[in-house]
Coordinates of N, CA and C in Angstrom, one line a residue:
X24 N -41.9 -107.9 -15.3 CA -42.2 -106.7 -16.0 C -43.7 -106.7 -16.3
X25 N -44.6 -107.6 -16.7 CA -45.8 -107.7 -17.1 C -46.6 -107.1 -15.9
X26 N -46.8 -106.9 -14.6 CA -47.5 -106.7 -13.6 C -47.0 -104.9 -13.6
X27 N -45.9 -104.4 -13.7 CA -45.5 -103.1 -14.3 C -46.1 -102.6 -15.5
X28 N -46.8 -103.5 -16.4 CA -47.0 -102.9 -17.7 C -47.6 -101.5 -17.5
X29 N -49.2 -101.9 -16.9 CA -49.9 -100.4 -16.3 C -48.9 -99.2 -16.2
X30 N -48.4 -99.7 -15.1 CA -47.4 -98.5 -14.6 C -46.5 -97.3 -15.5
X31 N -45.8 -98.8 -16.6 CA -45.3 -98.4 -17.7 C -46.0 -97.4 -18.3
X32 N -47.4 -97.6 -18.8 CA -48.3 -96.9 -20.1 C -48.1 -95.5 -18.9
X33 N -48.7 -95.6 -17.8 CA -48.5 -94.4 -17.1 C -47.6 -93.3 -17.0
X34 N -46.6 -94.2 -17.0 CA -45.1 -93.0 -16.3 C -44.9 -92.9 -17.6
X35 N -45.0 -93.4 -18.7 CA -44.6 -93.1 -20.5 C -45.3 -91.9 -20.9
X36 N -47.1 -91.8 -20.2 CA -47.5 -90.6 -20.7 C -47.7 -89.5 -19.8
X37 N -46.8 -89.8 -18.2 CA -46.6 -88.5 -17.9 C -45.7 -88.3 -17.9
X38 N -44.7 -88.7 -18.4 CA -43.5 -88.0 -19.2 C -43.4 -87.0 -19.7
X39 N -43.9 -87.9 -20.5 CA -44.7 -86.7 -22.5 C -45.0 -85.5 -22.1
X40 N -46.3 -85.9 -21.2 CA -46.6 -84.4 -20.6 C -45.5 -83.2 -19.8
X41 N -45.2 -84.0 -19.0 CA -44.2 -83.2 -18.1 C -42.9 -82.4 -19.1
X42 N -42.7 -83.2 -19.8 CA -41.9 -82.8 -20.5 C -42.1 -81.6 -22.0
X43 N -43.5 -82.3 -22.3 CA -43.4 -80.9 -23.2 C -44.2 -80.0 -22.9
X44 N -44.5 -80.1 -21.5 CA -45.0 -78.8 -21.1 C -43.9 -77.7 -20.3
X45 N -42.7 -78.5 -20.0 CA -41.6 -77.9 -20.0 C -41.1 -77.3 -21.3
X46 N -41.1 -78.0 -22.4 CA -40.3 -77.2 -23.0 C -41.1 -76.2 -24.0
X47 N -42.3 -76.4 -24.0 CA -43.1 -75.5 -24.3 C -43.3 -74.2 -23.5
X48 N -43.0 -74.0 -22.1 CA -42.4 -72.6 -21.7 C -41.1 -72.3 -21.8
X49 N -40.5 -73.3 -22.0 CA -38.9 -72.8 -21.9 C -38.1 -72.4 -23.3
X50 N -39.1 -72.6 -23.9 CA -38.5 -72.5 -25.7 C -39.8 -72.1 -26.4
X51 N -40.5 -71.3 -26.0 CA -42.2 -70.7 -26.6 C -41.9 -70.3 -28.0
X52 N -40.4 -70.1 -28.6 CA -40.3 -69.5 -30.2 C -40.1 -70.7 -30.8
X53 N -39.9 -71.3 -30.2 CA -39.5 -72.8 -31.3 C -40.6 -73.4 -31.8
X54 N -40.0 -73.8 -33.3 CA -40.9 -75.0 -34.5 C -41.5 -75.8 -33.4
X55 N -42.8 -76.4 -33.4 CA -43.5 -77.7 -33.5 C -42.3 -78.9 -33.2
X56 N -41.9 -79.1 -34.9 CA -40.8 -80.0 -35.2 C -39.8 -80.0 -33.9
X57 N -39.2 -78.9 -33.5 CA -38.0 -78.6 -33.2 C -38.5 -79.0 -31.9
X58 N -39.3 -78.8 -30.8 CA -39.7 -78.7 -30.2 C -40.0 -80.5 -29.9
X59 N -40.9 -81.2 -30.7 CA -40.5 -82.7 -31.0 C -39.3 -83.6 -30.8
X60 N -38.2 -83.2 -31.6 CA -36.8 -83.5 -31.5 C -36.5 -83.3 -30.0
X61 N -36.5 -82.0 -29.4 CA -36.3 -81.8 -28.1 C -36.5 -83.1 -26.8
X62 N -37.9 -83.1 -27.4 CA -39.0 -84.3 -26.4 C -37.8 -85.6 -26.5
X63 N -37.9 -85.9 -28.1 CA -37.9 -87.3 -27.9 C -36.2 -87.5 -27.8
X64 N -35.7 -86.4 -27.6 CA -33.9 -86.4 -26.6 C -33.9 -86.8 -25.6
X65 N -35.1 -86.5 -24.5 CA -35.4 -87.0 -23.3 C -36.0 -88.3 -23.0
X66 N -37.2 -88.0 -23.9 CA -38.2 -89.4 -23.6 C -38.2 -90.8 -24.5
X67 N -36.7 -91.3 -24.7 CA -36.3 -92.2 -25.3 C -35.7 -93.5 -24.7
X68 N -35.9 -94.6 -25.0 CA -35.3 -95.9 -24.4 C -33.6 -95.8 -23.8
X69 N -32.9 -95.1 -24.6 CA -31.1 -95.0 -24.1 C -31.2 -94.1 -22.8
X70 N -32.1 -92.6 -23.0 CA -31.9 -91.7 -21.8 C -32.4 -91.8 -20.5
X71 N -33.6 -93.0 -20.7 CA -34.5 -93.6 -19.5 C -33.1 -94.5 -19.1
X72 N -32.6 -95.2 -20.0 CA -31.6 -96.5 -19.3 C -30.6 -95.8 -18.7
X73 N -30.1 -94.4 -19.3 CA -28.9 -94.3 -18.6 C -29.3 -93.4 -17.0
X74 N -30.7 -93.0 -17.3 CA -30.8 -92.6 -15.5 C -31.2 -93.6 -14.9
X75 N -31.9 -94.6 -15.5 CA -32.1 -95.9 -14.5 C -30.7 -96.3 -14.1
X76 N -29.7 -96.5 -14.7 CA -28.8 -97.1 -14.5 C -27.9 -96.3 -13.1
X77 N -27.8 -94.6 -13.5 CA -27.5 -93.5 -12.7 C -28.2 -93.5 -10.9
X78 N -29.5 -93.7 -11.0 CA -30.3 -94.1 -9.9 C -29.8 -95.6 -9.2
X79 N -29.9 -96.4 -9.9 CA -29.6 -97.6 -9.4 C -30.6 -98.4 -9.4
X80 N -31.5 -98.3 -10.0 CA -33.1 -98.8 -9.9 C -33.1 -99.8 -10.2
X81 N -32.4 -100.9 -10.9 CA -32.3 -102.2 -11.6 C -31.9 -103.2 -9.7
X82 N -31.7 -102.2 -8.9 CA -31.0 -103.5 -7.9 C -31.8 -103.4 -7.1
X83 N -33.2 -102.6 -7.1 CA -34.7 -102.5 -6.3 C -35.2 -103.6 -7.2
X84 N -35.3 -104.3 -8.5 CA -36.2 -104.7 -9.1 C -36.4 -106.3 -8.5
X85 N -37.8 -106.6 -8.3 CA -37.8 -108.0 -7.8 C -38.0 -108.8 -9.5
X86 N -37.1 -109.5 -9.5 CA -37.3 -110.3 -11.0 C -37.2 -111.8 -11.0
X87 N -37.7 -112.0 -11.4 CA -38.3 -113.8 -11.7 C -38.1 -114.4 -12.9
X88 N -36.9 -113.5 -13.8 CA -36.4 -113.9 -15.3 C -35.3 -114.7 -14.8
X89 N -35.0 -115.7 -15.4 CA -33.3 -116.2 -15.2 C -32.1 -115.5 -16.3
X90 N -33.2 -114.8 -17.1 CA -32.2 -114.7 -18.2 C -31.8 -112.9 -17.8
X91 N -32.4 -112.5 -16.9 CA -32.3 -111.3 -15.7 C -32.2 -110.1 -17.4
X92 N -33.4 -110.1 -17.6 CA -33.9 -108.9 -18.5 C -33.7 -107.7 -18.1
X93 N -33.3 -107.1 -17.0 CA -33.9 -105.9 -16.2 C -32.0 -105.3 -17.1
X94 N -31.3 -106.0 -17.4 CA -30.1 -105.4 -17.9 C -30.1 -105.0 -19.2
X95 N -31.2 -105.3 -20.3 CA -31.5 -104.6 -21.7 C -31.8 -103.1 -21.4
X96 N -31.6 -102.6 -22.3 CA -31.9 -101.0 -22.5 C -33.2 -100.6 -22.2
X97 N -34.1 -101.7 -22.9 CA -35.4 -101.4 -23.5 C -36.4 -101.6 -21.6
X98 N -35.8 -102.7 -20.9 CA -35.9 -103.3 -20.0 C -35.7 -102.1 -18.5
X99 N -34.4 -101.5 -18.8 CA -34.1 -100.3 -17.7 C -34.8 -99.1 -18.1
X100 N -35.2 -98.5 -19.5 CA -36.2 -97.8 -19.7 C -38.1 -97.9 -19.0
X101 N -38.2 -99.3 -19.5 CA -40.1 -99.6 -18.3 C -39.5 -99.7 -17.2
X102 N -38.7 -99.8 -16.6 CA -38.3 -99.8 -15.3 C -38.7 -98.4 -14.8
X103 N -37.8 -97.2 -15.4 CA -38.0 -95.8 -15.3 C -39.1 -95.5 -15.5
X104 N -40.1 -95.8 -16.4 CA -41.5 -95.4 -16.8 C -42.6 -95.5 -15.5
X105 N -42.2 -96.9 -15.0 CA -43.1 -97.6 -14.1 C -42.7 -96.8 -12.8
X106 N -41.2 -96.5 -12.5 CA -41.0 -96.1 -11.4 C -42.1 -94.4 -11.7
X107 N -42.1 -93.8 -12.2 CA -42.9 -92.3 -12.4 C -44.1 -92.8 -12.6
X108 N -44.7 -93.8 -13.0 CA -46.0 -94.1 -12.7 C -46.8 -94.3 -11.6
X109 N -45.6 -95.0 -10.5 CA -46.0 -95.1 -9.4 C -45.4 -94.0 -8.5
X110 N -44.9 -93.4 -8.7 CA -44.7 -92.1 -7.8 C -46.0 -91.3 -8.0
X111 N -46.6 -91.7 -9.5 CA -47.4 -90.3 -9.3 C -48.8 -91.2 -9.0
X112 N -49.2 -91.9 -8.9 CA -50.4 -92.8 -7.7 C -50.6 -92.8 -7.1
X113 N -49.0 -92.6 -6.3 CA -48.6 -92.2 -4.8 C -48.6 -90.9 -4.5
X114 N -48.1 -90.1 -5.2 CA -47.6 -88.6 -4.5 C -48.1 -87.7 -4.9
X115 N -48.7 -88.2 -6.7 CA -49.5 -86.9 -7.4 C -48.3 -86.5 -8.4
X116 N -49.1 -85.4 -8.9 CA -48.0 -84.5 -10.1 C -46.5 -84.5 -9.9
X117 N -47.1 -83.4 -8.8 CA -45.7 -82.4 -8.3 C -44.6 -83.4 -8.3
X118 N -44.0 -83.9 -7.1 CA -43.0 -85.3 -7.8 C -42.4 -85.5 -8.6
X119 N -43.2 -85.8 -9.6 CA -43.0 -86.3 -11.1 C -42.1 -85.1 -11.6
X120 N -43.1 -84.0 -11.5 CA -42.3 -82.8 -11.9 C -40.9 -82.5 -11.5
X121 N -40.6 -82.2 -10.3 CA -39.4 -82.6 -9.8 C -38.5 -83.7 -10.3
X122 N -39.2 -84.7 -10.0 CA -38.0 -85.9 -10.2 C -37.3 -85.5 -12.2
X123 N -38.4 -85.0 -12.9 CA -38.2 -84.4 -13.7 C -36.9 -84.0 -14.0
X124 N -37.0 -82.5 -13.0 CA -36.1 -81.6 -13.1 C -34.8 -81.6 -12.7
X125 N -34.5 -82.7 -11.8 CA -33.3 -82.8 -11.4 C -33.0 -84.2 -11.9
X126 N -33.9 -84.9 -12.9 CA -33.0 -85.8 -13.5 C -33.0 -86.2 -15.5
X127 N -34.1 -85.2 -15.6 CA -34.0 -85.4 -16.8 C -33.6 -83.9 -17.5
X128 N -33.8 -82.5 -17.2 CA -34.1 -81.3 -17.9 C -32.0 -81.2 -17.9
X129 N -31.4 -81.3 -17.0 CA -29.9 -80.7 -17.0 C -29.2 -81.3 -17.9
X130 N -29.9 -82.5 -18.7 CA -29.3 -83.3 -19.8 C -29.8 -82.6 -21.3
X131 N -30.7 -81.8 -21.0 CA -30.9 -81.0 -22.4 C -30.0 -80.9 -23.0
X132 N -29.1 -79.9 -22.5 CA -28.2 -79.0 -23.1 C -26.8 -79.9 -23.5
X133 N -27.0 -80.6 -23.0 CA -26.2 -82.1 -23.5 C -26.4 -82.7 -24.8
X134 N -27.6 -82.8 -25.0 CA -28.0 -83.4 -25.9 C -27.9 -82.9 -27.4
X135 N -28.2 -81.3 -27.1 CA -28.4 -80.6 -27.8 C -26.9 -80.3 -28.5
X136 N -26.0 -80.1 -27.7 CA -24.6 -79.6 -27.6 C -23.9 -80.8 -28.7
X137 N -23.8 -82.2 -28.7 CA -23.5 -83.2 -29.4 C -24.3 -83.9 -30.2
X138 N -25.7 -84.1 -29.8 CA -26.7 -84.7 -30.9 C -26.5 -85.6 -31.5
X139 N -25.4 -86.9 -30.2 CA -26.0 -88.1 -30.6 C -27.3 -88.8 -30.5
X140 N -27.8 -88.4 -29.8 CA -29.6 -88.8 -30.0 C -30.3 -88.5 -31.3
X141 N -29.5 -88.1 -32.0 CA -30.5 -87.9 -33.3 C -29.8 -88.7 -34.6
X142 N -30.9 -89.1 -35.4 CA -29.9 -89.3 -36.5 C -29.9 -88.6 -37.1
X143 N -29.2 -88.8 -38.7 CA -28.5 -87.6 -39.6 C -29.7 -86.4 -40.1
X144 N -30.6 -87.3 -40.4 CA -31.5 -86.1 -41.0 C -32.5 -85.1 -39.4
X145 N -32.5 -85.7 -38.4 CA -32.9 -85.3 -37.7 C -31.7 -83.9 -37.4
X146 N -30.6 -84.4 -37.3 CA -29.3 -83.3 -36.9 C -29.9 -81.8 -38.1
X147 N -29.6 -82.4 -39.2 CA -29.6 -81.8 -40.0 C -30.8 -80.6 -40.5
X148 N -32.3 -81.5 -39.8 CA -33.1 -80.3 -39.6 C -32.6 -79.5 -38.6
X149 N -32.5 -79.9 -37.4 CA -32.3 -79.1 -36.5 C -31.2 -77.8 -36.8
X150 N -29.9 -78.4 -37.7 CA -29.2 -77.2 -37.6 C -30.0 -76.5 -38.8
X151 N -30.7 -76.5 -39.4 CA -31.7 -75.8 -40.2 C -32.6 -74.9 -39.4
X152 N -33.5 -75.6 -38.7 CA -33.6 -74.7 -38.0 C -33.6 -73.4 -36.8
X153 N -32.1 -73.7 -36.7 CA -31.7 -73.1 -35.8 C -31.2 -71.9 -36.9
X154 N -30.8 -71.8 -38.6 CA -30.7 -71.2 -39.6 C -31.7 -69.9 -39.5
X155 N -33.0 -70.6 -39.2 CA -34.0 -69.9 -39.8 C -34.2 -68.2 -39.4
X156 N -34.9 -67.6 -40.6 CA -35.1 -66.4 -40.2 C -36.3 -65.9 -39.2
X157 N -36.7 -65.7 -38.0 CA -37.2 -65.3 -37.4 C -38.6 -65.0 -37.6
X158 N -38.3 -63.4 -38.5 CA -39.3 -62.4 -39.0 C -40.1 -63.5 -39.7
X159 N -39.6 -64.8 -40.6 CA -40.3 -65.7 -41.4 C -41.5 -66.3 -40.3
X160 N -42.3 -66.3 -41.0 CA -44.1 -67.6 -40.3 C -43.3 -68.4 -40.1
X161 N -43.2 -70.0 -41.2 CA -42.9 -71.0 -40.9 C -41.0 -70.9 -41.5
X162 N -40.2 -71.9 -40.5 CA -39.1 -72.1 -40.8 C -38.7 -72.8 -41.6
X163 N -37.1 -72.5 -42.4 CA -37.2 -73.1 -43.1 C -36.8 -75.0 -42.8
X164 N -37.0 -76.0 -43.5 CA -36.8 -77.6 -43.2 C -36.2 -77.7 -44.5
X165 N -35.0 -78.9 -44.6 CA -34.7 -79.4 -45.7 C -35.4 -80.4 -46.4
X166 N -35.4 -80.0 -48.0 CA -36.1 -80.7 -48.2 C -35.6 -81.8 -49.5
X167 N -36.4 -83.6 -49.5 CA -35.4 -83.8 -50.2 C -36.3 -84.7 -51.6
X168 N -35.4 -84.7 -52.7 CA -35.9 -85.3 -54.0 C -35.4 -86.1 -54.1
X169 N -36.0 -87.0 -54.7 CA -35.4 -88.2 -55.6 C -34.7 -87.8 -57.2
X170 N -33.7 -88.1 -57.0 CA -33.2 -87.2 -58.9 C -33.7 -88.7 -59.5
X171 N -33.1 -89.8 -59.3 CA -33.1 -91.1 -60.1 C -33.1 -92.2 -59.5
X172 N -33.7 -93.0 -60.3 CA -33.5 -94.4 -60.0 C -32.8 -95.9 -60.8
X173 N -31.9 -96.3 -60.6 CA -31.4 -97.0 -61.3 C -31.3 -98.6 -60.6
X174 N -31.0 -99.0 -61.8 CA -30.8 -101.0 -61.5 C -32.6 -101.3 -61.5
X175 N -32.5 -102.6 -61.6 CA -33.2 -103.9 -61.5 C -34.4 -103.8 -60.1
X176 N -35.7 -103.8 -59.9 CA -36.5 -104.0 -59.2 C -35.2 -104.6 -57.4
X177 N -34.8 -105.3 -57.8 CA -34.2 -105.9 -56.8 C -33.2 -105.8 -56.4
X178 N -32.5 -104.7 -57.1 CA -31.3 -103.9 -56.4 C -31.1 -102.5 -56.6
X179 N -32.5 -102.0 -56.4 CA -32.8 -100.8 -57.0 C -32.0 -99.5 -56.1
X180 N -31.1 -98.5 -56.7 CA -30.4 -97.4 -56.2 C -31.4 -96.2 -56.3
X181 N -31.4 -95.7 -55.2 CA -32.1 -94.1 -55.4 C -31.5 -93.3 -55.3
X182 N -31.0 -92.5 -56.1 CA -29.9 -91.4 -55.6 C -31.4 -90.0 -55.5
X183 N -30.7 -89.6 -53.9 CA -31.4 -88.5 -53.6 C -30.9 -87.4 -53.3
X184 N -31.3 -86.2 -53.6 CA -30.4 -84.7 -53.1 C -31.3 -84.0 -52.2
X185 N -31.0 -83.4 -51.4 CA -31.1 -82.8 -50.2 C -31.1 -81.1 -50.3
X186 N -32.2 -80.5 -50.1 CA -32.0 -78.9 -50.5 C -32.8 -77.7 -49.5
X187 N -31.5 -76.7 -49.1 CA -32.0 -76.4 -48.1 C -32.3 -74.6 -49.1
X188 N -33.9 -73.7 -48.7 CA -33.9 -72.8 -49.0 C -33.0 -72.6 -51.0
X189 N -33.8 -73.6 -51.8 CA -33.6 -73.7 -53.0 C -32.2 -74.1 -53.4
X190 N -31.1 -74.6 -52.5 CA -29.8 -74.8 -52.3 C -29.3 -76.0 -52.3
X191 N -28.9 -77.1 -53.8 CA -28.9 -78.2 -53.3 C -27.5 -78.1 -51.9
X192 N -27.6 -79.4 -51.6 CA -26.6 -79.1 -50.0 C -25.7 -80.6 -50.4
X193 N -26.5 -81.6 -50.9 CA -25.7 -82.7 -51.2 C -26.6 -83.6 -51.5
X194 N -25.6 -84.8 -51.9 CA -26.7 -85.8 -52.1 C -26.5 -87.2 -52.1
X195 N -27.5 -88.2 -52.1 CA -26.9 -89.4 -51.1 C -27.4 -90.8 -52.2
X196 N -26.8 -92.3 -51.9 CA -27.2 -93.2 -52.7 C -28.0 -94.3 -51.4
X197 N -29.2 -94.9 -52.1 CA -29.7 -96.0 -51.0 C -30.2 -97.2 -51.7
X198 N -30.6 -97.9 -51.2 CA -31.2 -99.0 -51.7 C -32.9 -98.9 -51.7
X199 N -33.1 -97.8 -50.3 CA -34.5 -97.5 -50.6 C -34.9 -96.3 -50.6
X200 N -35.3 -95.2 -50.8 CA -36.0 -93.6 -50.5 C -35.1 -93.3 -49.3
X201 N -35.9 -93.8 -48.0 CA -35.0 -93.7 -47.0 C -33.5 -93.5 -46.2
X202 N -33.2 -94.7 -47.5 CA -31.5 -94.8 -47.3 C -30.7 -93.4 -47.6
X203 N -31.5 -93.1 -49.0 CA -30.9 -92.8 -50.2 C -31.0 -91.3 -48.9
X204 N -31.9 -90.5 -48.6 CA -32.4 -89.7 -47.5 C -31.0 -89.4 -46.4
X205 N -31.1 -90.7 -45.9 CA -30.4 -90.5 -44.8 C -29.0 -90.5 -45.5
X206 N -28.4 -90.9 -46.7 CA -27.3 -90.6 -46.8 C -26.8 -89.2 -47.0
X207 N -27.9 -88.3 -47.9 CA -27.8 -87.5 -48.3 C -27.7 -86.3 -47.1
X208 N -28.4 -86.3 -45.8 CA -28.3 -85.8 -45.0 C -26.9 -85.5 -44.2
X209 N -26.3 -87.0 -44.5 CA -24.9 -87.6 -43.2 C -23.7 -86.2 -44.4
X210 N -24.3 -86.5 -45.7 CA -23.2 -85.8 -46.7 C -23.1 -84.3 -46.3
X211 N -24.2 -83.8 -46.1 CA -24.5 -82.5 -45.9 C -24.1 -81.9 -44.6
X212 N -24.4 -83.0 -43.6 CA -23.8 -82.7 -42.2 C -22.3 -82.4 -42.5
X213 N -21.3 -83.2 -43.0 CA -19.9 -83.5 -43.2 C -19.4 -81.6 -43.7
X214 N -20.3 -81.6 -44.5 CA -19.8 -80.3 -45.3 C -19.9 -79.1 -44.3
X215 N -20.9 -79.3 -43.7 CA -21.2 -78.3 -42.4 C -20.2 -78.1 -41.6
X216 N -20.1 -79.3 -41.0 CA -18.8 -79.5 -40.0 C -17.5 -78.9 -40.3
X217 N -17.4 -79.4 -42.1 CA -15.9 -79.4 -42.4 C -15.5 -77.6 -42.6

């Protein structure tokens, strides 16, 4: 993998590109944010692994590990990177773009449709923004407070509530800001769903 690394940094940032210059015409009303979320459905370690894995690209790889790395996630993702880095050294853009489109864009709507690529608070803006009012500048985002904090420096609880458009929605317990965050979001999803 190390002699790939180049390759890697390459095909990681024409990705990025290729990709949100795709969905920057294909979704020209969408948030910043939302638009973000979108990107990083595609341009993530699990989605590179599962088209490396789809292609078959792990049984091109010449490897000299015994402990045969090329089967980690993280491992069939630079695989993917490096393979678009060297297509585009070789072939140029266009390519890239392509290989793009017939292997990463038809998974959007997948993504989007189930949203296990995201976690709870990511889900949770998104169905916010899909809420939002139009005619509005910026959309609305949930937003969240800390009500309290309880216990001892070292077992400290944060209970946090979650509010969307002045509306608490729910609210969550953690051990840190974050926890407390993501619980409160998972709570709020639940209510949505139910």
């Amino acid at each position: 993998s190390g002699h790939n690394q180049t390759l890697e940094f390459l095909g990681d940032t024409i990705l990025q590109f290729i990709t949100s210059e795709y969905l920057f015409k294909h979704f020209p009303d969408h948030h910043e944010g939302h638009l973000t979320l979108l990107r990083s459905s595609l341009v993530n370690n699990k989605t590179q692994a599962i088209i490396c894995d789809d292609l078959g690209m792990t049984e091109y790889v010449i490897n000299n590990d015994p402990k045969n790395e090329k089967n980690k996630v993280k491992d069939k993702a630079d695989i993917l990177e490096a393979f678009i880095g060297a297509l585009y050294v070789d072939q140029g853009l266009d390519p890239c773009i392509v290989f793009c489109q017939v292997c990463f864009y038809p998974r959007l709507k997948e993504f989007i449709m189930n949203q296990e690529w995201n976690d709870a608070k990511s889900q949770l803006q998104q169905c916010c923004l899909t809420l939002r009012d139009p005619s509005d500048g910026e959309p609305d985002i949930p937003i969240y407070k800390v009500l309290q904090c309880t216990g001892p420096t070292n077992t400290r609880k944060y209970h946090v509530a979650v509010y969307f458009r002045g509306e608490r929605l729910a609210t969550g317990v953690g051990h840190s800001i974050q926890q407390g965050e993501m619980e409160a979001a998972t709570n709020a999803l639940k209510d949505k769903s139910g």
